[in-house]
Amino acid sequence: SQTIHQWPATLVQPVGSPLSLECTVEGTSNPNLYWYRQAAGRGLQLLFYSVGIGQISSEVPQNLSASRPQDRQFILSSKKLLLSDSGFYLCAWSVGPGGSYNSPLHFGNGTRLTVT
Amino acid sequence: EDQVTQSPEALRLQEGESSSLNCSYTVSGLRGLFWYRQDPGKGPEFLFTLYSAGEEKEKERLKATLTKKESFLHITAPKPEDSATYLCAVQASTGGYQKVTFGTGTKLQVIP
């Protein structure tokens, strides 16, 4: 069966510090990978998605970036965090090319980021 | 622009008291509607996918239904362990990727 790992679970970082959140998926190949942010009282906001190694699409202009160095690894980064970057970050995967086009997203357990 | 509106925002039920959660949507071509359960501090857990009006899916005490404008999540004889936030999401047929729009959820509390 497929599993998704996301770490760390919680993170407290000062303003201006760098960020690196990592996500890995097991049990599937060529998944679509996503980074979402969830703010209290608001729906999940898609930040980045990837359909393959090195292929990243950005949905929201911001000081965050994403990379996919391996097929089942997705990394969310920032060079300098802002207070507004605080939130709950979720990594997700879905069946990639060749699978059902409307397959559901499967989420990790998230990282609670607090920028102080 | 695709939109998903969930109601009520919060719902408090006595154990065994059945009820329904609503998800109204506007989407340019529905490819799929998804229901998720989210526990505090956790990621959403997939429950159901509905593809076309008239479709129904069931899982234990949960039953999801779909019309052309909305979906309902019916909870029959809920138990305290059903307490969670339930999220609805729609996938549009436009775009070259899986564009999914989420609602803000209904927070369900089931009291023993």
Coordinates of N, CA and C in Angstrom, one line a residue:
Chain A
S1 N 0.8 -1.2 0.0 CA 0.0 0.0 0.0 C 0.9 1.2 0.0
Q2 N 0.2 2.4 -0.4 CA 1.0 3.6 -0.5 C 1.0 4.3 0.8
T3 N 2.1 4.9 1.1 CA 2.2 5.8 2.3 C 3.0 7.1 2.0
I4 N 2.7 8.1 2.7 CA 3.3 9.4 2.5 C 3.8 9.9 3.8
H5 N 5.1 10.3 3.8 CA 5.8 10.8 5.0 C 6.1 12.2 4.9
Q6 N 5.9 13.0 5.9 CA 6.1 14.4 5.9 C 6.8 14.8 7.2
W7 N 7.9 15.6 7.1 CA 8.5 16.0 8.4 C 9.2 17.3 8.2
P8 N 9.4 18.1 9.3 CA 9.0 17.7 10.7 C 7.5 17.9 10.9
A9 N 7.0 17.5 12.0 CA 5.6 17.7 12.3 C 5.4 19.1 12.8
T10 N 6.3 19.7 13.5 CA 6.2 21.1 14.0 C 7.5 21.7 13.8
L11 N 7.4 23.0 13.6 CA 8.7 23.8 13.4 C 8.4 25.2 13.8
V12 N 9.4 25.8 14.6 CA 9.3 27.2 14.9 C 10.6 27.8 14.4
Q13 N 10.4 28.8 13.6 CA 11.6 29.5 12.9 C 11.5 31.0 13.0
P14 N 12.6 31.7 13.2 CA 12.6 33.1 13.2 C 12.4 33.7 11.8
V15 N 11.9 34.9 11.8 CA 11.8 35.6 10.5 C 13.2 35.8 9.9
G16 N 13.2 35.6 8.6 CA 14.5 35.7 7.8 C 15.3 34.4 7.8
S17 N 14.9 33.4 8.5 CA 15.6 32.1 8.4 C 15.2 31.3 7.2
P18 N 16.0 30.3 6.8 CA 15.6 29.4 5.7 C 14.7 28.3 6.2
L19 N 14.0 27.7 5.2 CA 13.1 26.6 5.5 C 13.3 25.5 4.5
S20 N 13.2 24.3 5.0 CA 13.2 23.1 4.2 C 12.2 22.1 4.8
L21 N 11.1 21.8 4.1 CA 10.2 20.7 4.5 C 10.3 19.6 3.5
E22 N 10.3 18.4 3.9 CA 10.4 17.3 3.0 C 9.3 16.3 3.1
C23 N 9.0 15.7 2.0 CA 7.9 14.8 1.8 C 8.4 13.6 0.9
T24 N 8.1 12.4 1.3 CA 8.4 11.3 0.5 C 7.2 10.3 0.4
V25 N 7.0 9.7 -0.7 CA 5.9 8.8 -0.9 C 6.5 7.4 -1.2
E26 N 5.8 6.4 -0.6 CA 6.2 5.0 -0.8 C 5.1 4.2 -1.4
G27 N 5.5 3.2 -2.2 CA 4.5 2.2 -2.7 C 3.8 2.6 -4.0
T28 N 4.3 3.6 -4.7 CA 3.8 4.0 -6.0 C 4.9 4.7 -6.8
S29 N 4.7 4.7 -8.1 CA 5.7 5.3 -9.0 C 5.1 6.4 -9.8
N30 N 5.9 7.4 -10.1 CA 5.5 8.5 -11.0 C 4.2 9.2 -10.4
P31 N 4.2 9.5 -9.1 CA 3.0 10.1 -8.6 C 3.0 11.6 -9.0
N32 N 1.8 12.2 -9.0 CA 1.7 13.7 -9.0 C 1.9 14.1 -7.5
L33 N 2.7 15.1 -7.3 CA 3.0 15.6 -5.9 C 2.5 17.0 -5.7
Y34 N 2.1 17.4 -4.6 CA 1.5 18.7 -4.3 C 2.0 19.2 -2.9
W35 N 2.1 20.5 -2.8 CA 2.2 21.2 -1.5 C 1.0 22.1 -1.4
Y36 N 0.3 22.0 -0.3 CA -0.8 22.8 0.1 C -0.5 23.6 1.4
R37 N -1.2 24.7 1.6 CA -1.1 25.4 2.9 C -2.6 25.6 3.4
Q38 N -2.8 25.3 4.6 CA -4.1 25.4 5.2 C -4.1 26.4 6.3
A39 N -4.8 27.5 6.2 CA -5.0 28.5 7.2 C -6.3 28.4 7.9
A40 N -6.4 28.7 9.1 CA -7.6 28.6 9.9 C -8.7 29.3 9.3
G41 N -9.9 28.6 9.1 CA -11.1 29.2 8.5 C -11.0 29.4 7.0
R42 N -10.0 28.9 6.4 CA -9.8 29.0 5.0 C -9.6 27.6 4.4
G43 N -10.0 27.5 3.1 CA -9.8 26.2 2.4 C -8.3 26.0 2.1
L44 N -8.0 24.8 1.8 CA -6.6 24.4 1.4 C -6.2 25.2 0.2
Q45 N -5.0 25.8 0.2 CA -4.5 26.6 -0.9 C -3.4 25.8 -1.6
L46 N -3.5 25.5 -2.8 CA -2.5 24.9 -3.6 C -1.3 25.8 -3.8
L47 N -0.1 25.4 -3.4 CA 1.1 26.2 -3.6 C 1.9 25.7 -4.8
F48 N 2.2 24.4 -4.9 CA 3.0 23.9 -6.0 C 2.5 22.5 -6.3
Y49 N 2.7 22.1 -7.6 CA 2.4 20.7 -7.9 C 3.5 20.3 -8.9
S50 N 3.7 19.0 -9.0 CA 4.7 18.4 -9.8 C 4.2 17.1 -10.5
V51 N 4.4 17.0 -11.8 CA 4.0 15.8 -12.5 C 5.2 14.9 -12.8
G52 N 6.4 15.3 -12.4 CA 7.6 14.5 -12.7 C 8.8 15.2 -12.1
I53 N 9.9 14.4 -12.1 CA 11.2 14.9 -11.6 C 11.6 16.2 -12.3
G54 N 11.9 17.2 -11.4 CA 12.3 18.5 -12.0 C 11.2 19.4 -12.6
Q55 N 10.0 18.9 -12.6 CA 8.9 19.6 -13.2 C 8.0 20.2 -12.0
I56 N 8.1 21.5 -11.9 CA 7.4 22.2 -10.8 C 6.5 23.3 -11.4
S57 N 5.3 23.4 -10.9 CA 4.4 24.5 -11.3 C 4.0 25.2 -10.0
S58 N 4.0 26.5 -10.1 CA 3.7 27.3 -9.0 C 2.3 27.9 -9.2
E59 N 1.5 27.9 -8.1 CA 0.1 28.5 -8.2 C 0.0 29.8 -7.6
V60 N 0.9 30.1 -6.6 CA 0.8 31.4 -5.8 C 2.1 32.0 -5.8
P61 N 2.3 33.3 -6.3 CA 3.6 34.0 -6.2 C 3.9 34.3 -4.7
Q62 N 5.1 33.9 -4.3 CA 5.5 34.1 -2.9 C 6.9 33.8 -2.8
N63 N 7.5 33.9 -1.6 CA 8.9 33.6 -1.4 C 9.2 32.1 -1.1
L64 N 8.3 31.2 -1.4 CA 8.5 29.8 -1.3 C 8.9 29.2 -2.6
S65 N 9.6 28.1 -2.6 CA 9.9 27.4 -3.8 C 9.8 25.9 -3.5
A66 N 9.7 25.1 -4.6 CA 9.6 23.6 -4.4 C 10.6 23.0 -5.4
S67 N 11.0 21.8 -5.0 CA 11.8 21.0 -5.9 C 11.5 19.5 -5.8
R68 N 11.8 18.8 -6.8 CA 11.5 17.4 -6.8 C 12.7 16.7 -7.4
P69 N 13.7 16.4 -6.5 CA 15.0 15.8 -6.9 C 14.9 14.3 -7.3
Q70 N 13.9 13.6 -6.7 CA 13.7 12.2 -7.0 C 12.2 12.0 -7.3
D71 N 11.9 10.9 -7.9 CA 10.5 10.6 -8.3 C 9.5 10.7 -7.2
R72 N 9.9 10.3 -6.0 CA 8.9 10.3 -4.8 C 9.3 11.2 -3.7
Q73 N 10.1 12.2 -4.0 CA 10.5 13.2 -3.0 C 10.1 14.6 -3.5
F74 N 9.6 15.3 -2.5 CA 9.1 16.7 -2.8 C 9.5 17.6 -1.7
I75 N 10.2 18.7 -2.0 CA 10.7 19.6 -1.0 C 10.2 21.0 -1.1
L76 N 9.8 21.5 0.0 CA 9.3 22.9 0.0 C 10.4 23.8 0.7
S77 N 10.8 24.9 0.1 CA 11.9 25.7 0.7 C 11.6 27.1 0.7
S78 N 12.4 27.8 1.5 CA 12.4 29.3 1.5 C 13.8 29.8 1.9
K79 N 14.2 30.8 1.3 CA 15.5 31.4 1.6 C 15.4 32.3 2.9
K80 N 14.2 33.0 2.9 CA 14.0 33.9 4.1 C 12.5 33.9 4.4
L81 N 12.2 33.4 5.6 CA 10.8 33.3 6.0 C 10.2 34.6 6.4
L82 N 9.0 34.8 6.1 CA 8.2 35.9 6.6 C 7.2 35.5 7.6
L83 N 6.7 36.4 8.4 CA 5.7 36.1 9.4 C 4.5 35.5 8.8
S84 N 4.1 35.9 7.6 CA 2.9 35.5 6.9 C 3.1 34.0 6.3
D85 N 4.3 33.5 6.5 CA 4.5 32.1 6.0 C 4.0 31.1 7.1
S86 N 3.7 31.6 8.3 CA 3.2 30.6 9.3 C 1.9 30.0 8.8
G87 N 1.8 28.7 9.1 CA 0.6 27.9 8.7 C 0.8 26.4 8.8
F88 N -0.2 25.7 8.3 CA -0.1 24.3 8.3 C 0.1 23.8 6.9
Y89 N 1.3 23.2 6.6 CA 1.7 22.8 5.3 C 1.5 21.3 5.1
L90 N 0.8 21.0 4.0 CA 0.5 19.6 3.7 C 1.0 19.2 2.4
C91 N 1.6 18.0 2.4 CA 2.1 17.4 1.1 C 1.0 16.4 0.7
A92 N 0.8 16.2 -0.6 CA -0.1 15.2 -1.0 C 0.4 14.6 -2.3
W93 N -0.2 13.4 -2.6 CA 0.1 12.7 -3.9 C -1.2 12.2 -4.5
S94 N -1.1 12.0 -5.8 CA -2.2 11.4 -6.5 C -1.6 10.5 -7.6
V95 N -2.4 9.7 -8.2 CA -1.9 8.8 -9.3 C -1.5 9.7 -10.4
G96 N -0.3 9.4 -10.9 CA 0.2 10.2 -12.0 C -0.2 9.8 -13.4
P97 N 0.5 10.2 -14.4 CA 0.2 9.9 -15.8 C 0.0 8.4 -16.0
G98 N -1.1 8.1 -16.7 CA -1.4 6.7 -17.0 C -2.4 6.2 -16.0
G99 N -2.6 6.8 -14.9 CA -3.6 6.4 -14.0 C -4.9 7.2 -14.2
S100 N -5.9 7.0 -13.3 CA -7.1 7.7 -13.4 C -6.9 9.2 -13.3
Y101 N -7.4 10.0 -14.2 CA -7.2 11.4 -14.2 C -7.9 12.1 -13.0
N102 N -8.9 11.5 -12.5 CA -9.6 12.1 -11.4 C -9.4 11.3 -10.1
S103 N -8.2 10.8 -9.9 CA -8.0 10.1 -8.7 C -7.8 11.1 -7.5
P104 N -8.2 10.7 -6.3 CA -8.2 11.6 -5.2 C -6.7 12.0 -4.7
L105 N -6.6 13.0 -4.0 CA -5.4 13.4 -3.3 C -5.3 12.6 -2.0
H106 N -4.1 12.2 -1.7 CA -3.8 11.6 -0.4 C -2.8 12.4 0.3
F107 N -3.1 12.8 1.5 CA -2.3 13.8 2.3 C -1.4 13.1 3.3
G108 N -0.3 13.8 3.6 CA 0.5 13.5 4.7 C -0.1 14.2 6.0
N109 N 0.6 14.0 7.1 CA 0.0 14.6 8.3 C 0.5 16.0 8.6
G110 N 1.1 16.6 7.7 CA 1.3 18.1 7.8 C 2.5 18.5 8.7
T111 N 2.9 19.8 8.4 CA 3.9 20.4 9.3 C 3.3 21.7 9.7
R112 N 3.3 21.9 11.1 CA 2.8 23.2 11.6 C 4.0 24.1 11.7
L113 N 4.0 25.1 10.9 CA 5.1 26.1 10.9 C 4.7 27.4 11.6
T114 N 5.5 27.8 12.6 CA 5.3 29.1 13.2 C 6.5 29.9 13.0
V115 N 6.3 31.1 12.4 CA 7.4 32.0 12.1 C 7.3 33.1 13.2
T116 N 8.4 33.3 14.0 CA 8.4 34.2 15.1 C 9.2 35.5 14.8
Chain B
E1 N -14.7 31.2 -11.9 CA -13.8 30.6 -10.8 C -14.6 29.5 -10.1
D2 N -13.9 28.4 -9.9 CA -14.6 27.3 -9.1 C -14.8 27.7 -7.7
Q3 N -15.9 27.3 -7.1 CA -16.2 27.6 -5.7 C -16.8 26.5 -5.0
V4 N -16.5 26.3 -3.7 CA -17.1 25.3 -2.9 C -17.5 25.9 -1.6
T5 N -18.8 25.8 -1.2 CA -19.3 26.3 0.1 C -19.9 25.2 0.9
Q6 N -19.4 25.1 2.1 CA -19.8 24.1 3.0 C -20.7 24.7 4.2
S7 N -21.7 23.9 4.5 CA -22.6 24.4 5.6 C -23.1 23.2 6.4
P8 N -23.3 23.4 7.7 CA -22.9 24.5 8.5 C -21.4 24.6 8.8
E9 N -20.9 25.6 9.3 CA -19.5 25.7 9.6 C -19.2 24.8 10.8
A10 N -20.1 24.6 11.7 CA -20.0 23.8 12.9 C -21.3 23.1 13.2
L11 N -21.2 21.9 13.7 CA -22.4 21.1 14.0 C -22.1 20.3 15.2
R12 N -23.1 20.4 16.2 CA -22.9 19.6 17.4 C -24.1 18.7 17.5
L13 N -23.8 17.4 17.6 CA -24.8 16.4 17.7 C -24.7 15.5 18.9
Q14 N -25.8 15.1 19.4 CA -25.8 14.0 20.4 C -25.5 12.7 19.8
E15 N -24.8 11.8 20.5 CA -24.6 10.5 20.0 C -25.9 9.9 19.5
G16 N -25.9 9.3 18.3 CA -27.1 8.7 17.8 C -28.0 9.6 17.0
E17 N -27.8 10.9 17.0 CA -28.6 11.9 16.4 C -28.1 12.1 14.9
S18 N -28.8 11.6 14.0 CA -28.4 11.6 12.6 C -28.6 13.0 12.0
S19 N -27.7 13.4 11.0 CA -27.8 14.7 10.4 C -27.1 14.7 9.1
S20 N -27.1 15.8 8.4 CA -26.4 15.9 7.1 C -25.6 17.2 7.0
L21 N -24.4 17.0 6.3 CA -23.6 18.2 6.0 C -23.8 18.5 4.5
N22 N -23.7 19.8 4.2 CA -23.9 20.2 2.8 C -22.7 20.8 2.2
C23 N -22.5 20.5 0.9 CA -21.4 21.1 0.1 C -22.0 21.6 -1.2
S24 N -22.1 22.9 -1.4 CA -22.6 23.5 -2.6 C -21.4 23.8 -3.5
Y25 N -21.5 23.6 -4.8 CA -20.3 23.9 -5.6 C -20.7 24.5 -6.9
T26 N -19.7 25.3 -7.5 CA -19.8 25.8 -8.8 C -18.5 25.5 -9.5
V27 N -18.5 24.8 -10.6 CA -17.3 24.4 -11.2 C -17.6 24.3 -12.7
S28 N -16.5 24.6 -13.5 CA -16.6 24.6 -14.9 C -16.3 23.2 -15.4
G29 N -17.3 22.3 -15.3 CA -17.2 20.9 -15.7 C -16.7 20.1 -14.5
L30 N -17.5 19.3 -13.9 CA -17.1 18.6 -12.7 C -16.5 17.2 -13.2
R31 N -15.3 17.0 -12.7 CA -14.6 15.8 -13.0 C -14.8 14.8 -11.8
G32 N -14.9 15.4 -10.6 CA -15.1 14.6 -9.4 C -15.3 15.4 -8.2
L33 N -16.1 14.9 -7.3 CA -16.3 15.6 -6.0 C -15.8 14.6 -4.9
F34 N -15.0 15.2 -4.0 CA -14.3 14.4 -3.0 C -14.7 14.8 -1.6
W35 N -14.9 13.9 -0.7 CA -15.1 14.1 0.7 C -13.9 13.6 1.5
Y36 N -13.5 14.4 2.5 CA -12.3 14.1 3.3 C -12.7 14.3 4.8
R37 N -12.1 13.5 5.7 CA -12.2 13.7 7.1 C -10.9 14.2 7.6
Q38 N -10.9 15.3 8.5 CA -9.6 15.8 9.0 C -9.7 15.9 10.5
D39 N -8.8 15.2 11.2 CA -8.7 15.2 12.7 C -7.8 16.4 13.0
P40 N -7.9 17.0 14.2 CA -7.1 18.1 14.6 C -5.6 17.7 14.5
G41 N -4.8 18.6 13.9 CA -3.4 18.4 13.7 C -2.9 17.4 12.8
K42 N -3.9 16.9 12.0 CA -3.6 15.8 11.0 C -3.9 16.2 9.6
G43 N -3.4 15.5 8.6 CA -3.8 15.8 7.2 C -5.2 15.2 6.9
P44 N -5.9 15.7 5.9 CA -7.2 15.1 5.5 C -7.0 13.7 5.1
E45 N -8.0 12.9 5.5 CA -8.1 11.5 5.1 C -9.2 11.3 4.1
F46 N -8.9 10.7 3.0 CA -9.9 10.5 1.9 C -11.0 9.6 2.3
L47 N -12.2 10.0 2.0 CA -13.4 9.2 2.3 C -14.1 8.7 1.0
F48 N -14.5 9.6 0.1 CA -15.3 9.2 -1.1 C -14.9 10.1 -2.3
T49 N -15.1 9.5 -3.5 CA -15.2 10.2 -4.7 C -16.6 10.0 -5.3
L50 N -17.2 11.1 -5.8 CA -18.5 11.0 -6.5 C -18.2 11.7 -7.9
Y51 N -18.7 11.0 -8.9 CA -18.4 11.5 -10.3 C -19.6 12.1 -11.0
S52 N -20.8 11.7 -10.7 CA -21.9 12.2 -11.5 C -23.2 12.3 -10.6
A53 N -24.1 13.1 -11.0 CA -25.3 13.4 -10.3 C -26.1 12.0 -10.1
G54 N -26.6 11.8 -8.9 CA -27.3 10.6 -8.6 C -26.5 9.5 -8.0
E55 N -25.2 9.7 -8.0 CA -24.3 8.7 -7.4 C -24.3 8.8 -5.9
E56 N -24.2 7.6 -5.2 CA -24.1 7.5 -3.8 C -23.0 6.6 -3.4
K57 N -22.3 6.9 -2.3 CA -21.3 6.1 -1.8 C -21.5 6.0 -0.2
E58 N -21.2 4.8 0.3 CA -21.4 4.6 1.7 C -20.1 4.0 2.4
K59 N -19.9 4.4 3.6 CA -18.8 3.8 4.4 C -19.2 3.9 5.9
E60 N -19.5 2.8 6.4 CA -19.9 2.7 7.8 C -21.1 3.6 8.1
R61 N -21.0 4.6 8.9 CA -22.2 5.5 9.2 C -22.3 6.6 8.3
L62 N -21.4 6.7 7.3 CA -21.4 7.9 6.4 C -22.0 7.5 5.0
K63 N -22.7 8.4 4.4 CA -23.3 8.2 3.1 C -23.2 9.5 2.3
A64 N -22.5 9.5 1.2 CA -22.4 10.7 0.4 C -23.3 10.6 -0.8
T65 N -23.9 11.7 -1.2 CA -24.8 11.8 -2.3 C -24.4 13.0 -3.2
L66 N -24.8 13.0 -4.4 CA -24.4 14.1 -5.3 C -25.5 14.5 -6.3
T67 N -25.7 15.8 -6.4 CA -26.6 16.4 -7.4 C -25.8 17.3 -8.3
K68 N -26.4 17.9 -9.2 CA -25.7 18.8 -10.1 C -25.1 20.1 -9.5
K69 N -25.7 20.4 -8.3 CA -25.2 21.6 -7.6 C -24.7 21.4 -6.2
E70 N -24.9 20.3 -5.6 CA -24.5 20.1 -4.3 C -24.3 18.6 -3.9
S71 N -23.6 18.4 -2.8 CA -23.4 17.1 -2.3 C -23.8 17.1 -0.8
F72 N -24.2 16.0 -0.3 CA -24.6 15.8 1.1 C -23.8 14.7 1.7
L73 N -23.3 14.9 2.9 CA -22.7 13.8 3.6 C -23.6 13.5 4.8
H74 N -24.3 12.4 4.7 CA -25.3 12.0 5.7 C -24.6 11.1 6.8
I75 N -24.8 11.5 8.0 CA -24.2 10.7 9.1 C -25.3 10.1 9.9
T76 N -25.3 8.8 9.9 CA -26.4 8.0 10.6 C -25.9 7.5 12.0
A77 N -26.7 7.8 13.0 CA -26.4 7.4 14.4 C -24.9 7.6 14.7
P78 N -24.5 8.9 14.6 CA -23.0 9.2 14.9 C -22.5 8.8 16.3
K79 N -21.2 8.5 16.3 CA -20.6 8.2 17.6 C -19.5 9.3 17.8
P80 N -19.1 9.4 19.1 CA -18.1 10.4 19.4 C -16.8 10.3 18.5
E81 N -16.5 9.2 18.1 CA -15.3 9.0 17.2 C -15.5 9.6 15.8
D82 N -16.7 9.9 15.5 CA -17.0 10.6 14.2 C -16.7 12.1 14.3
S83 N -16.4 12.6 15.4 CA -16.0 14.0 15.6 C -14.8 14.3 14.8
A84 N -14.9 15.3 13.9 CA -13.8 15.7 13.0 C -14.3 16.9 12.2
T85 N -13.4 17.4 11.4 CA -13.8 18.4 10.4 C -13.9 17.6 9.0
Y86 N -15.0 17.8 8.3 CA -15.3 17.2 7.1 C -15.1 18.2 5.9
L87 N -14.2 17.9 5.0 CA -13.9 18.7 3.9 C -14.5 18.2 2.6
C88 N -15.0 19.1 1.8 CA -15.5 18.8 0.5 C -14.6 19.4 -0.5
A89 N -14.4 18.8 -1.7 CA -13.5 19.4 -2.7 C -14.0 19.0 -4.1
V90 N -13.8 19.8 -5.1 CA -14.2 19.5 -6.4 C -13.1 19.6 -7.4
Q91 N -13.1 18.7 -8.3 CA -12.0 18.7 -9.3 C -12.6 19.2 -10.7
A92 N -12.1 20.2 -11.3 CA -12.6 20.7 -12.5 C -12.0 20.0 -13.7
S93 N -12.7 20.0 -14.8 CA -12.2 19.3 -16.0 C -11.2 20.2 -16.8
T94 N -11.2 21.5 -16.4 CA -10.3 22.4 -17.1 C -8.9 22.3 -16.6
G95 N -8.0 22.8 -17.3 CA -6.6 22.7 -16.9 C -5.9 21.4 -17.2
G96 N -4.6 21.5 -17.3 CA -3.9 20.3 -17.7 C -3.4 19.5 -16.5
Y97 N -3.9 19.7 -15.3 CA -3.5 19.0 -14.1 C -4.7 18.9 -13.2
Q98 N -4.5 18.2 -12.1 CA -5.7 18.0 -11.2 C -5.9 19.2 -10.4
K99 N -6.7 20.1 -10.9 CA -7.1 21.3 -10.2 C -8.2 21.0 -9.2
V100 N -7.9 21.1 -7.9 CA -8.9 20.7 -6.9 C -9.2 21.9 -6.0
T101 N -10.4 22.3 -5.9 CA -10.8 23.4 -5.0 C -11.5 22.9 -3.8
F102 N -11.0 23.3 -2.6 CA -11.6 22.8 -1.3 C -12.5 23.8 -0.7
G103 N -13.5 23.3 0.0 CA -14.3 24.1 0.9 C -13.6 24.3 2.3
T104 N -14.1 25.1 3.1 CA -13.5 25.4 4.4 C -13.9 24.4 5.5
G105 N -14.8 23.5 5.2 CA -15.1 22.4 6.1 C -16.3 22.6 7.0
T106 N -16.8 21.5 7.6 CA -17.8 21.5 8.6 C -17.2 20.8 9.8
K107 N -17.1 21.5 10.9 CA -16.5 20.9 12.1 C -17.6 20.2 12.9
L108 N -17.6 18.9 13.0 CA -18.6 18.1 13.6 C -18.1 17.6 15.0
Q109 N -19.0 17.9 16.0 CA -18.7 17.4 17.4 C -19.9 16.5 17.8
V110 N -19.6 15.3 18.1 CA -20.6 14.3 18.6 C -20.4 14.1 20.1
I111 N -21.4 14.4 20.8 CA -21.4 14.4 22.3 C -21.9 13.1 22.8
P112 N -21.2 12.4 23.7 CA -21.7 11.1 24.3 C -23.0 11.3 25.0

